[in-house]
XYZ file of C-alpha atoms in Angstrom:
736
model
C 0.256 -0.043 0.108
C 1.318 3.613 -0.900
C 1.624 6.109 1.683
C -1.408 8.037 -0.296
C -3.532 5.103 -0.387
C -2.759 4.555 2.989
C -3.390 8.328 4.279
C -6.465 7.976 2.227
C -7.755 5.015 3.968
C -7.120 6.771 7.448
C -8.924 9.666 6.646
C -11.679 7.930 5.376
C -12.308 5.901 8.690
C -11.837 8.683 10.944
C -14.822 10.326 9.033
C -16.783 7.414 9.699
C -15.626 7.063 13.117
C -16.933 10.609 13.705
C -20.324 9.770 12.082
C -20.230 7.430 14.118
C -19.777 9.235 17.656
C -22.711 12.444 16.002
C -25.072 9.413 15.875
C -24.155 7.770 19.284
C -24.140 11.347 21.126
C -27.485 12.369 20.073
C -28.989 9.191 22.103
C -31.611 9.034 19.634
C -31.114 6.211 18.108
C -31.661 2.501 19.182
C -30.111 -0.091 17.223
C -31.882 -3.256 15.621
C -28.912 -5.317 17.566
C -28.104 -4.233 21.562
C -24.723 -5.851 20.311
C -23.613 -4.149 17.516
C -21.288 -1.000 17.033
C -22.273 -0.695 13.370
C -23.991 2.514 13.344
C -25.025 1.846 9.316
C -27.350 -1.197 10.618
C -29.446 1.031 13.190
C -33.271 2.241 12.961
C -33.667 5.020 10.204
C -29.991 5.013 8.845
C -28.720 4.373 5.628
C -25.345 4.220 4.636
C -23.091 3.814 1.178
C -20.386 1.236 0.343
C -17.768 3.616 2.102
C -20.271 3.368 5.317
C -20.847 7.109 5.544
C -23.893 8.165 6.697
C -26.012 9.167 3.466
C -29.850 8.696 4.388
C -31.564 9.852 8.396
C -35.104 8.949 8.043
C -36.765 9.165 11.421
C -40.818 9.931 11.444
C -42.184 9.346 14.779
C -41.574 5.976 15.504
C -43.298 4.632 18.358
C -39.952 3.051 19.459
C -38.275 5.802 19.947
C -37.787 8.651 22.562
C -40.644 11.315 22.067
C -38.434 14.115 22.800
C -34.622 15.430 22.134
C -32.324 18.340 21.512
C -31.524 18.669 17.555
C -28.913 20.676 18.502
C -27.413 17.385 20.060
C -27.111 16.168 16.594
C -23.460 17.123 15.425
C -24.429 17.865 11.170
C -20.790 19.051 10.035
C -19.810 15.555 10.979
C -22.291 13.572 8.320
C -20.932 15.799 4.947
C -22.350 12.996 2.758
C -26.307 13.406 3.813
C -28.090 14.010 0.945
C -31.498 13.175 2.951
C -32.648 14.491 6.892
C -35.687 13.397 7.398
C -36.581 14.152 11.767
C -40.528 14.281 11.664
C -43.125 14.139 14.493
C -40.477 13.091 17.012
C -41.288 15.975 19.702
C -38.142 17.798 18.515
C -36.917 21.229 20.224
C -34.064 23.707 20.612
C -33.073 25.488 17.107
C -32.140 24.925 14.244
C -27.807 24.493 14.247
C -25.923 27.097 11.803
C -24.128 24.023 11.097
C -27.093 23.164 8.468
C -25.423 24.843 6.033
C -22.504 22.551 6.275
C -24.614 19.839 4.063
C -24.046 20.710 0.789
C -24.968 17.386 -0.613
C -28.801 17.258 1.000
C -31.544 17.296 -1.402
C -34.649 16.754 1.033
C -34.906 18.442 4.834
C -37.932 17.457 6.659
C -38.171 18.569 10.485
C -41.601 19.036 10.523
C -44.003 18.531 13.557
C -41.500 18.878 15.976
C -41.240 21.636 18.922
C -38.345 23.643 17.178
C -37.838 27.212 18.077
C -35.672 30.211 17.035
C -35.286 31.672 13.832
C -34.160 29.553 10.417
C -30.879 30.110 9.932
C -29.714 32.161 6.720
C -27.003 29.536 6.215
C -29.845 27.115 4.849
C -29.021 29.055 1.467
C -26.367 27.275 0.653
C -28.319 23.534 0.542
C -28.763 24.424 -3.445
C -29.254 20.795 -3.905
C -32.531 21.061 -1.855
C -35.524 19.864 -3.541
C -38.022 19.304 -0.578
C -37.462 22.009 2.557
C -40.298 21.333 5.142
C -40.349 22.993 8.554
C -44.019 22.925 9.073
C -45.483 22.312 12.559
C -43.138 24.350 14.645
C -42.417 27.213 16.815
C -39.916 29.104 14.342
C -39.874 32.939 14.884
C -38.113 35.467 13.229
C -38.530 36.349 8.959
C -38.069 34.196 5.810
C -34.305 34.650 5.350
C -34.023 35.841 1.685
C -31.109 33.535 1.239
C -34.210 31.463 0.475
C -34.093 32.239 -3.116
C -31.002 30.449 -3.584
C -32.572 26.884 -3.401
C -33.834 27.130 -6.804
C -34.140 23.376 -7.426
C -36.393 23.064 -4.634
C -40.015 21.478 -5.664
C -41.806 21.601 -2.433
C -41.296 24.261 0.179
C -43.432 24.229 3.370
C -43.175 26.308 6.849
C -46.778 26.254 7.715
C -47.839 26.510 11.211
C -44.783 28.589 12.900
C -44.861 31.783 14.137
C -42.642 33.599 11.621
C -42.942 37.182 10.890
C -41.603 39.659 8.535
C -43.139 39.990 4.877
C -42.783 36.938 2.215
C -39.190 37.475 0.516
C -39.440 38.664 -2.960
C -36.404 36.401 -3.608
C -38.863 33.670 -3.363
C -39.585 34.106 -7.324
C -36.506 32.917 -8.095
C -37.706 28.950 -6.954
C -39.073 28.207 -10.439
C -39.139 24.540 -9.719
C -41.900 24.576 -7.041
C -45.138 22.573 -7.220
C -46.053 23.331 -3.901
C -45.596 26.178 -1.509
C -47.218 26.456 1.929
C -46.551 29.594 4.255
C -49.432 29.833 5.984
C -50.490 29.842 9.522
C -47.917 32.280 10.464
C -47.798 35.910 11.686
C -46.156 37.567 8.197
C -47.129 40.687 7.421
C -46.504 43.063 4.314
C -48.253 42.658 0.585
C -48.079 39.345 -1.286
C -44.734 39.920 -3.651
C -45.083 40.287 -7.416
C -42.369 37.818 -8.345
C -44.786 34.755 -6.877
C -45.777 34.949 -10.336
C -42.865 33.715 -11.643
C -43.529 30.072 -9.803
C -45.559 28.516 -12.937
C -44.954 25.301 -11.890
C -47.347 25.556 -8.755
C -49.871 23.259 -8.392
C -50.786 24.453 -4.322
C -50.340 27.815 -3.042
C -51.304 28.097 0.651
C -50.590 31.617 2.090
C -54.032 31.817 4.550
C -53.940 32.503 8.006
C -50.987 35.661 8.186
C -51.292 39.353 8.196
C -50.785 39.980 4.776
C -52.392 43.216 3.329
C -52.233 45.127 -0.100
C -53.941 43.764 -3.121
C -53.830 40.080 -4.650
C -51.127 40.302 -7.436
C -52.486 40.575 -10.887
C -49.369 38.182 -11.716
C -50.763 35.624 -9.561
C -52.946 34.796 -12.877
C -49.912 33.549 -14.659
C -50.143 30.495 -12.137
C -51.606 28.593 -14.916
C -51.105 24.885 -13.127
C -52.957 26.151 -9.687
C -55.218 23.449 -8.397
C -55.797 24.947 -5.289
C -55.504 28.704 -4.108
C -55.713 29.522 -0.658
C -55.344 33.377 0.666
C -58.342 33.294 3.463
C -57.484 35.021 7.067
C -55.638 37.997 5.892
C -56.162 41.455 5.685
C -55.844 41.915 1.986
C -57.704 44.778 -0.061
C -58.629 45.724 -3.275
C -60.857 43.827 -6.224
C -60.745 39.898 -6.762
C -58.795 39.892 -9.926
C -60.260 38.508 -13.430
C -56.998 37.092 -13.872
C -58.409 34.495 -11.635
C -60.303 33.415 -14.396
C -57.144 32.351 -15.793
C -56.070 29.523 -13.374
C -58.553 26.955 -15.040
C -56.992 24.052 -13.104
C -58.310 25.399 -9.596
C -60.405 23.012 -7.471
C -60.216 25.102 -4.515
C -60.618 29.119 -4.787
C -60.145 30.692 -0.770
C -60.581 34.143 -0.336
C -62.328 34.250 2.497
C -62.057 36.446 5.624
C -60.089 39.178 3.758
C -61.113 43.133 3.125
C -61.705 42.223 -0.845
C -63.870 44.924 -2.270
C -66.121 45.050 -5.897
C -67.732 42.431 -7.403
C -67.584 38.881 -7.890
C -65.863 39.014 -11.396
C -67.655 37.017 -14.268
C -64.419 34.981 -15.140
C -64.599 33.003 -12.464
C -67.082 30.720 -14.888
C -64.153 29.762 -16.501
C -63.050 27.463 -13.771
C -64.844 24.822 -14.412
C -62.756 22.355 -12.414
C -63.746 24.395 -9.367
C -65.225 22.263 -6.531
C -65.181 24.577 -3.516
C -65.344 28.904 -3.826
C -65.027 30.716 -0.415
C -65.477 34.501 -0.869
C -67.466 34.597 2.531
C -66.559 37.466 4.753
C -65.276 40.238 2.602
C -66.761 43.177 1.234
C -67.771 42.140 -2.009
C -71.143 44.137 -3.522
C -72.573 43.144 -6.590
C -74.817 40.465 -7.720
C -73.649 37.107 -8.183
C -72.807 36.660 -12.113
C -74.310 34.027 -13.805
C -71.276 32.965 -14.968
C -71.256 31.009 -11.616
C -73.759 28.259 -13.296
C -70.658 26.995 -15.781
C -68.931 25.564 -12.508
C -70.618 22.248 -13.036
C -68.677 20.554 -10.619
C -68.968 23.084 -7.547
C -69.817 21.354 -4.465
C -69.683 24.260 -1.880
C -70.237 27.787 -2.521
C -69.981 30.663 0.135
C -71.036 34.228 -0.006
C -71.667 35.043 3.410
C -70.992 37.909 4.987
C -70.886 40.284 2.403
C -72.571 43.727 0.368
C -73.533 41.157 -2.130
C -77.539 42.365 -3.302
C -79.857 41.316 -6.291
C -81.572 38.201 -6.534
C -80.304 34.344 -6.252
C -79.694 33.767 -10.011
C -81.519 30.875 -11.671
C -78.312 29.605 -13.332
C -77.557 27.866 -9.814
C -79.861 25.743 -10.395
C -77.509 23.969 -12.543
C -74.877 23.135 -9.966
C -76.204 19.706 -9.251
C -73.265 18.601 -7.536
C -73.726 21.699 -5.588
C -74.602 20.563 -1.601
C -72.775 23.177 0.511
C -74.815 27.142 -0.092
C -74.080 29.617 2.075
C -75.409 33.339 0.688
C -76.017 34.428 4.203
C -75.460 38.056 5.612
C -76.024 40.156 2.429
C -78.313 42.412 0.855
C -80.030 39.414 -1.778
C -83.719 40.355 -2.530
C -86.762 38.762 -4.298
C -87.610 35.364 -4.302
C -86.459 32.318 -3.273
C -85.798 29.869 -6.253
C -88.048 26.699 -6.078
C -85.276 24.420 -6.874
C -83.576 25.670 -3.825
C -86.581 23.600 -2.128
C -86.529 20.837 -4.362
C -83.175 19.991 -4.562
C -82.671 16.479 -2.342
C -78.691 16.594 -2.817
C -78.529 19.644 -0.178
C -76.217 19.098 3.038
C -76.411 22.382 4.538
C -78.160 25.972 3.109
C -78.084 29.603 4.836
C -79.871 32.283 3.649
C -80.292 33.472 6.167
C -79.975 37.596 7.109
C -80.878 38.672 3.425
C -83.717 41.445 4.724
C -85.008 41.873 0.931
C -85.460 38.062 0.589
C -88.568 36.162 0.378
C -89.325 36.345 3.984
C -91.810 32.903 4.200
C -89.619 30.025 3.469
C -89.780 26.560 4.312
C -87.927 26.130 7.832
C -85.145 24.408 7.156
C -83.874 27.192 4.862
C -84.313 29.740 7.816
C -80.744 29.802 8.337
C -78.756 28.582 10.863
C -81.351 27.644 13.393
C -81.305 24.804 10.308
C -78.625 24.789 8.707
C -78.104 21.281 8.355
C -80.834 19.418 5.831
C -81.079 15.573 7.278
C -80.206 12.821 4.638
C -82.453 10.198 3.236
C -85.921 10.535 1.777
C -86.089 14.571 1.198
C -88.538 14.765 -1.085
C -91.224 12.781 1.115
C -89.561 15.372 4.310
C -90.454 18.456 1.535
C -94.310 17.041 1.158
C -94.561 16.795 4.112
C -93.151 19.987 5.659
C -95.124 21.687 2.856
C -98.883 19.856 3.916
C -97.989 21.124 7.209
C -96.802 24.650 6.549
C -100.227 24.970 4.222
C -102.449 23.298 7.275
C -100.977 26.138 9.423
C -101.759 28.599 6.542
C -105.435 27.743 6.617
C -105.734 27.648 10.296
C -103.858 30.984 10.795
C -107.136 32.374 8.419
C -109.626 30.762 10.321
C -108.034 31.980 13.260
C -107.768 35.291 12.317
C -108.218 37.960 14.749
C -107.584 35.307 17.933
C -103.924 34.832 16.373
C -103.718 38.638 15.850
C -104.779 38.732 19.589
C -102.111 35.960 20.898
C -99.300 37.494 18.815
C -99.938 41.095 20.585
C -100.315 39.858 24.302
C -96.816 37.215 23.416
C -93.952 38.748 24.539
C -91.766 39.244 21.517
C -88.009 37.595 22.347
C -85.227 38.793 19.886
C -84.672 37.441 16.190
C -82.369 34.662 17.226
C -85.237 32.828 19.086
C -88.436 33.395 16.915
C -87.276 30.266 14.808
C -89.591 27.353 15.638
C -91.194 29.147 18.948
C -87.516 29.153 20.533
C -87.227 25.312 19.766
C -83.737 25.070 18.273
C -80.881 23.242 17.482
C -78.108 24.272 15.235
C -74.488 23.266 13.969
C -72.568 24.864 11.322
C -69.475 25.072 10.195
C -68.586 21.719 11.209
C -67.584 18.165 9.589
C -69.690 15.053 9.804
C -73.420 15.400 11.352
C -74.373 15.833 14.795
C -77.443 15.209 16.469
C -78.914 16.448 19.525
C -79.314 12.814 20.761
C -75.271 12.568 20.052
C -74.261 15.281 22.603
C -77.128 13.661 25.189
C -75.509 9.845 24.275
C -72.157 11.612 24.681
C -72.814 13.174 27.997
C -75.272 10.830 29.502
C -77.733 13.212 29.910
C -74.996 15.867 31.129
C -74.051 13.764 33.984
C -71.496 15.332 36.103
C -69.109 12.292 35.449
C -68.467 14.296 32.077
C -68.379 17.716 34.039
C -64.965 19.525 33.306
C -65.946 23.000 34.785
C -68.234 25.514 36.077
C -68.305 28.635 34.391
C -70.355 32.002 34.792
C -73.782 30.871 33.906
C -73.009 27.287 33.135
C -71.335 23.870 33.513
C -68.665 23.010 30.659
C -69.000 19.405 29.682
C -66.322 17.133 27.718
C -68.215 15.093 25.094
C -66.947 12.120 22.826
C -69.239 11.859 19.584
C -69.408 8.981 17.865
C -67.286 10.202 14.796
C -64.722 10.015 17.924
C -64.534 14.135 17.563
C -64.221 15.511 21.155
C -65.942 18.472 21.493
C -67.062 21.254 24.762
C -70.456 21.534 26.095
C -71.463 24.650 28.099
C -74.695 23.774 29.062
C -76.876 26.554 31.237
C -78.185 25.143 34.944
C -81.678 24.066 34.437
C -82.500 26.947 37.451
C -80.791 29.374 35.393
C -83.046 29.010 31.750
C -85.727 31.344 32.966
C -83.214 33.903 34.377
C -83.392 36.740 31.524
C -79.957 37.755 31.951
C -78.810 34.294 31.308
C -80.455 33.919 28.333
C -79.323 37.231 27.236
C -75.684 36.209 27.960
C -76.247 32.703 25.869
C -77.728 34.310 23.283
C -75.292 37.280 23.278
C -72.552 34.432 22.858
C -74.131 33.044 19.979
C -74.380 36.250 18.123
C -71.007 37.288 18.887
C -69.090 33.866 17.989
C -71.168 33.507 15.146
C -70.002 36.847 13.609
C -66.003 36.379 14.299
C -63.561 34.293 13.279
C -60.186 33.969 14.012
C -57.452 31.643 15.000
C -57.305 32.697 18.453
C -60.973 33.297 19.218
C -62.448 29.437 20.888
C -64.720 28.315 17.782
C -68.421 27.827 18.658
C -69.744 24.802 16.670
C -73.496 25.368 17.400
C -76.141 25.834 20.053
C -79.078 24.268 20.909
C -81.873 26.569 22.542
C -84.820 24.549 23.871
C -86.952 25.432 26.690
C -85.665 22.514 28.686
C -82.250 22.421 27.723
C -79.722 25.157 26.197
C -76.083 24.485 25.774
C -73.382 25.697 23.063
C -70.989 23.697 21.391
C -67.416 24.212 20.996
C -64.057 22.975 19.900
C -62.589 21.548 22.565
C -59.311 22.639 24.552
C -57.512 20.242 25.868
C -55.660 22.278 28.254
C -57.993 24.100 30.293
C -57.306 27.656 30.950
C -54.613 29.754 31.714
C -55.633 30.349 35.434
C -55.784 26.742 35.869
C -52.415 26.027 34.409
C -50.397 28.949 36.165
C -52.237 27.472 39.610
C -50.611 24.078 39.228
C -47.209 24.056 40.042
C -46.367 21.256 38.015
C -48.173 22.408 34.376
C -47.194 26.189 35.220
C -43.381 24.578 34.867
C -44.380 23.445 31.602
C -45.480 26.708 30.843
C -42.075 28.082 29.705
C -41.120 31.769 28.894
C -41.446 30.733 25.416
C -44.842 29.706 25.907
C -46.105 32.382 28.122
C -44.877 34.954 25.718
C -46.932 33.147 22.746
C -50.071 32.688 24.902
C -49.859 36.794 25.132
C -49.408 37.007 21.228
C -52.223 34.894 20.898
C -54.110 36.772 22.707
C -53.347 40.243 21.584
C -53.882 39.266 17.699
C -57.184 37.657 18.665
C -58.531 41.432 20.852
C -56.870 43.522 17.397
C -59.149 41.258 15.312
C -61.973 42.006 17.377
C -61.432 45.693 17.728
C -60.039 46.951 14.396
C -60.946 44.020 11.869
C -64.665 43.946 12.924
C -67.182 46.317 11.976
C -68.614 47.587 14.330
C -65.685 46.825 16.745
C -66.173 44.211 19.344
C -65.223 44.563 22.859
C -64.960 41.627 25.162
C -65.469 43.312 28.508
C -64.780 39.923 30.709
C -60.932 39.437 29.233
C -59.231 37.123 32.345
C -56.738 33.985 32.651
C -60.013 32.084 33.125
C -61.253 33.104 30.033
C -58.236 32.669 28.257
C -57.884 29.015 27.088
C -54.864 26.382 25.505
C -55.363 23.872 23.405
C -53.233 20.700 23.341
C -50.161 22.924 21.918
C -50.576 25.492 24.532
C -51.905 28.155 22.131
C -54.101 30.577 23.676
C -57.576 31.279 22.650
C -60.507 34.077 24.167
C -63.651 32.462 25.215
C -66.471 33.224 26.899
C -68.313 36.076 24.908
C -71.654 35.700 27.094
C -71.173 39.646 28.278
C -69.394 41.068 24.986
C -71.134 43.959 23.071
C -70.913 46.104 19.773
C -69.510 49.193 20.061
C -71.459 51.944 18.403
C -69.296 54.951 17.690
C -72.278 57.004 17.811
C -73.265 56.442 21.107
C -72.155 56.602 24.878
C -71.891 53.264 25.183
C -72.705 53.531 28.451
C -73.420 50.243 30.729
C -73.653 48.090 33.604
C -69.987 46.999 35.110
C -69.534 43.734 33.419
C -66.176 41.653 33.700
C -64.109 39.863 36.650
C -63.134 41.789 39.464
C -59.380 42.250 39.330
C -59.649 42.444 35.729
C -62.087 45.440 35.303
C -60.422 48.697 34.068
C -60.936 51.279 36.901
C -62.416 54.196 34.875
C -65.473 51.939 34.621
C -66.291 52.929 38.556
C -66.894 56.217 37.910
C -67.723 56.506 34.152
C -69.718 53.345 33.163
C -68.600 54.200 29.656
C -67.459 51.142 27.649
C -64.821 51.689 25.338
C -61.800 48.981 23.489
C -59.508 50.564 26.153
C -61.544 48.525 29.173
C -59.903 45.329 27.233
C -56.733 46.741 27.030
C -56.759 47.041 30.866
C -57.717 43.473 30.952
C -55.012 42.357 28.367
C -52.318 44.122 30.472
C -53.815 42.624 33.687
C -53.589 38.548 31.998
C -50.270 39.377 30.759
C -48.620 40.155 33.817
C -50.408 37.196 35.495
C -48.834 35.062 32.537
C -45.218 36.471 33.210
C -45.520 36.261 37.048
C -47.603 33.723 37.332
C -50.214 34.913 39.500
C -52.283 37.634 39.453
C -50.597 41.144 39.876
C -53.094 42.974 42.088
C -50.339 44.049 44.904
C -47.785 44.776 41.752
C -50.524 47.374 40.251
C -50.702 49.207 43.292
C -47.443 49.434 43.966
C -46.960 50.769 40.249
C -48.324 53.675 41.312
C -46.644 54.544 43.722
C -42.731 55.466 44.701
C -41.986 51.973 45.396
C -42.007 51.054 41.809
C -38.370 52.500 41.860
C -37.184 49.692 43.950
C -38.960 46.250 42.145
C -36.653 44.544 40.192
C -37.744 42.752 37.073
C -36.078 39.797 37.932
C -37.980 39.805 41.265
C -41.282 39.280 39.437
C -40.904 37.346 37.271
C -42.398 33.372 37.987
C -39.955 32.037 40.361
C -41.038 28.099 39.206
C -39.314 29.031 36.381
C -35.737 30.217 35.806
C -34.783 33.365 34.330
C -34.608 33.555 30.448
C -30.740 32.677 29.434
C -31.383 32.688 25.993
C -31.303 36.741 24.749
C -34.305 36.617 22.764
C -36.838 34.889 24.931
C -35.222 37.496 27.674
C -35.842 40.318 24.762
C -39.470 38.969 24.435
C -39.999 38.871 28.226
C -39.225 42.158 29.217
C -40.922 43.400 25.890
C -44.026 41.789 27.122
C -43.824 43.270 30.814
C -43.220 46.515 29.189
C -46.529 46.071 27.131
C -48.436 45.259 30.145
C -47.206 48.250 32.071
C -48.185 50.496 29.068
C -51.802 49.039 28.787
C -52.799 48.742 32.586
C -52.136 52.770 32.519
C -54.510 54.390 34.994
C -55.420 56.993 32.115
C -56.880 55.379 29.063
C -55.672 57.742 26.720
C -52.259 56.940 27.546
C -53.173 53.090 26.987
C -51.891 51.997 23.489
C -54.559 50.150 20.971
C -54.521 46.095 20.703
C -53.314 47.038 16.842
C -50.131 48.884 18.393
C -49.808 46.185 20.766
C -50.371 43.454 18.281
C -48.076 45.496 15.503
C -45.592 45.660 18.272
C -44.995 42.131 19.521
C -44.637 40.831 15.687
C -41.855 43.330 15.318
C -38.162 43.369 17.021
C -37.770 45.481 19.820
C -34.565 46.986 20.971
C -33.672 45.788 24.383
C -33.342 48.154 27.327
C -29.768 49.725 28.002
C -29.854 48.107 31.413
C -28.853 43.988 31.710
C -31.592 41.814 31.977
C -30.386 41.449 35.677
C -30.605 45.628 36.527
C -33.768 45.966 34.544
C -36.190 47.827 37.325
C -40.087 48.091 36.431
C -39.965 52.014 37.005
C -37.293 51.708 33.903
C -39.997 49.852 31.470
C -42.787 51.951 33.154
C -41.319 54.895 31.451
C -39.355 53.015 28.534
C -41.008 54.549 24.799
C -42.733 51.585 22.965
């Protein structure tokens, strides 16, 4: 053997040893044979002939430990790696800068973990990548512009993180992309026009962000798109006629934006469309007859707009249409007969169109009967029609007696006028839910299923026949006849029926019956923020990153209510008891029983509502409700989240000279170690700073929730003092 060959062999062996050492030190792998030290035989490891690791593939296998630090794997020791798949393992920590050393990598999948920190800009060095999936983590910071160097990418998924900033225009360089998903983040700014260069895209998801501006006309160049989802943003301007060029579309979702203008007739060119949702915008004009050309349409949702005119008869051409929502518009005229004679309907909602024909079959009377039973619908409609005709003639015969009864009858509000107050309504939910399912799932509301008692009822856990778990809030039997509780019940239905935000608890439906009244919500596995903070063990699980995130969740939800709803909605009872947490410890605002719409033309005087300790001080003497009342309550809950208990005495101290001697480190929850990571420390400091601004005694000096929400999305300068030396007095007087 020559000296050169010997050197090469020695170097190669050293590299193999280094790779084995890197894998062993991570502590994640279990050998298929405990006696072997050959790492190439370990679970999820693939090596080449030279015993260099080329693939690592672990995807939440049940034999593997569920948690670990990603940083324990020394990536720089794996230069031959071309595929790294670590999905669903519960990994935490950040993505190391070493990722840039994997120059041969073609597939990088770190999805479904608990990774934090930012996406390192070194990821731009992975120029051979074809797949990049970092979805379902807790990544923060902006999308690095270096991502534009990954010109071989065909799949890019960064969804379900907490990414901020704008979408980098360099993304237009990724011309081989077929799937792009940036949904469920906190992205701001406009959609870059360079996105029109991604002509191979088949799926584009940008939903559930804070994107503004108009839809770029260049999006009309994406003619291979099958799914386009821009919903749940703050997009403005018209729906572009260029969207009609996307003839391969099967799903188009533009709902919950601020789009204006009419529905372009060019949408009629989208003949492969099965799902069209333009709801919750400011769209006006009439429904264009060209919609009738979309023969494959299964679901059409235009609710909560300014659409006028009659329901076009061309909709009867849509033989496959099963779901139709035209509610909360300004439609007029008669309801076409085909809407009552079609046996295919799954859901149909024409409610709250005040100029629409008022005499309709009961199952068209809005969300109170939004689900049409399956089975022999024609026979059911015949029976319904006969009953309605009988009722009509009986009414004529009774005449004056009926009018006399009507005058004497106490008139309830509009929600209770359907079917004499005996209502069961489910909407916006997958699958059928029957009244009997709820009763059966809770064994007629047996105490064993009770998970909490609220201000005007008890909450139960119910598992439906489909396996889905929901929360059921039931009014106590003794409270059903109390007007105050009935108002709270109806108020919650009204409010949650109008507002939709990812950090506001979702209302699936309700039952309004003279003997049984309940509300049906999405189930929150971890209960309330108050309960978690009160439990010594669970409080530790709420680390600083999670607590900051919960505060952000609250801020974004309240900003939406105050500034994106017309008219604005004031919650009036923000407290830690009314912030619920899901399985991922995301925060959701709940309990809208005391919420009210803010009328800018009135004094908004009201009885004091809310929870003691969270009510803005000015309500005690002004009785005037403004959005600044919610801001104060938010500030109290934000402080409570950071210090681990209600800040009652601390709030009192802040208004005295004692404030100068109170150090931040001394008020933070002592059950957690002080934050060591600089970014985490910055976030904690800024949450306290914002909270102090929000509890200012003068409402005019408090920021708005929109300002708070925006500030939490931006990079905040750290105070001049080091963390251990920061006082509350310094934060109280620092500018935001």
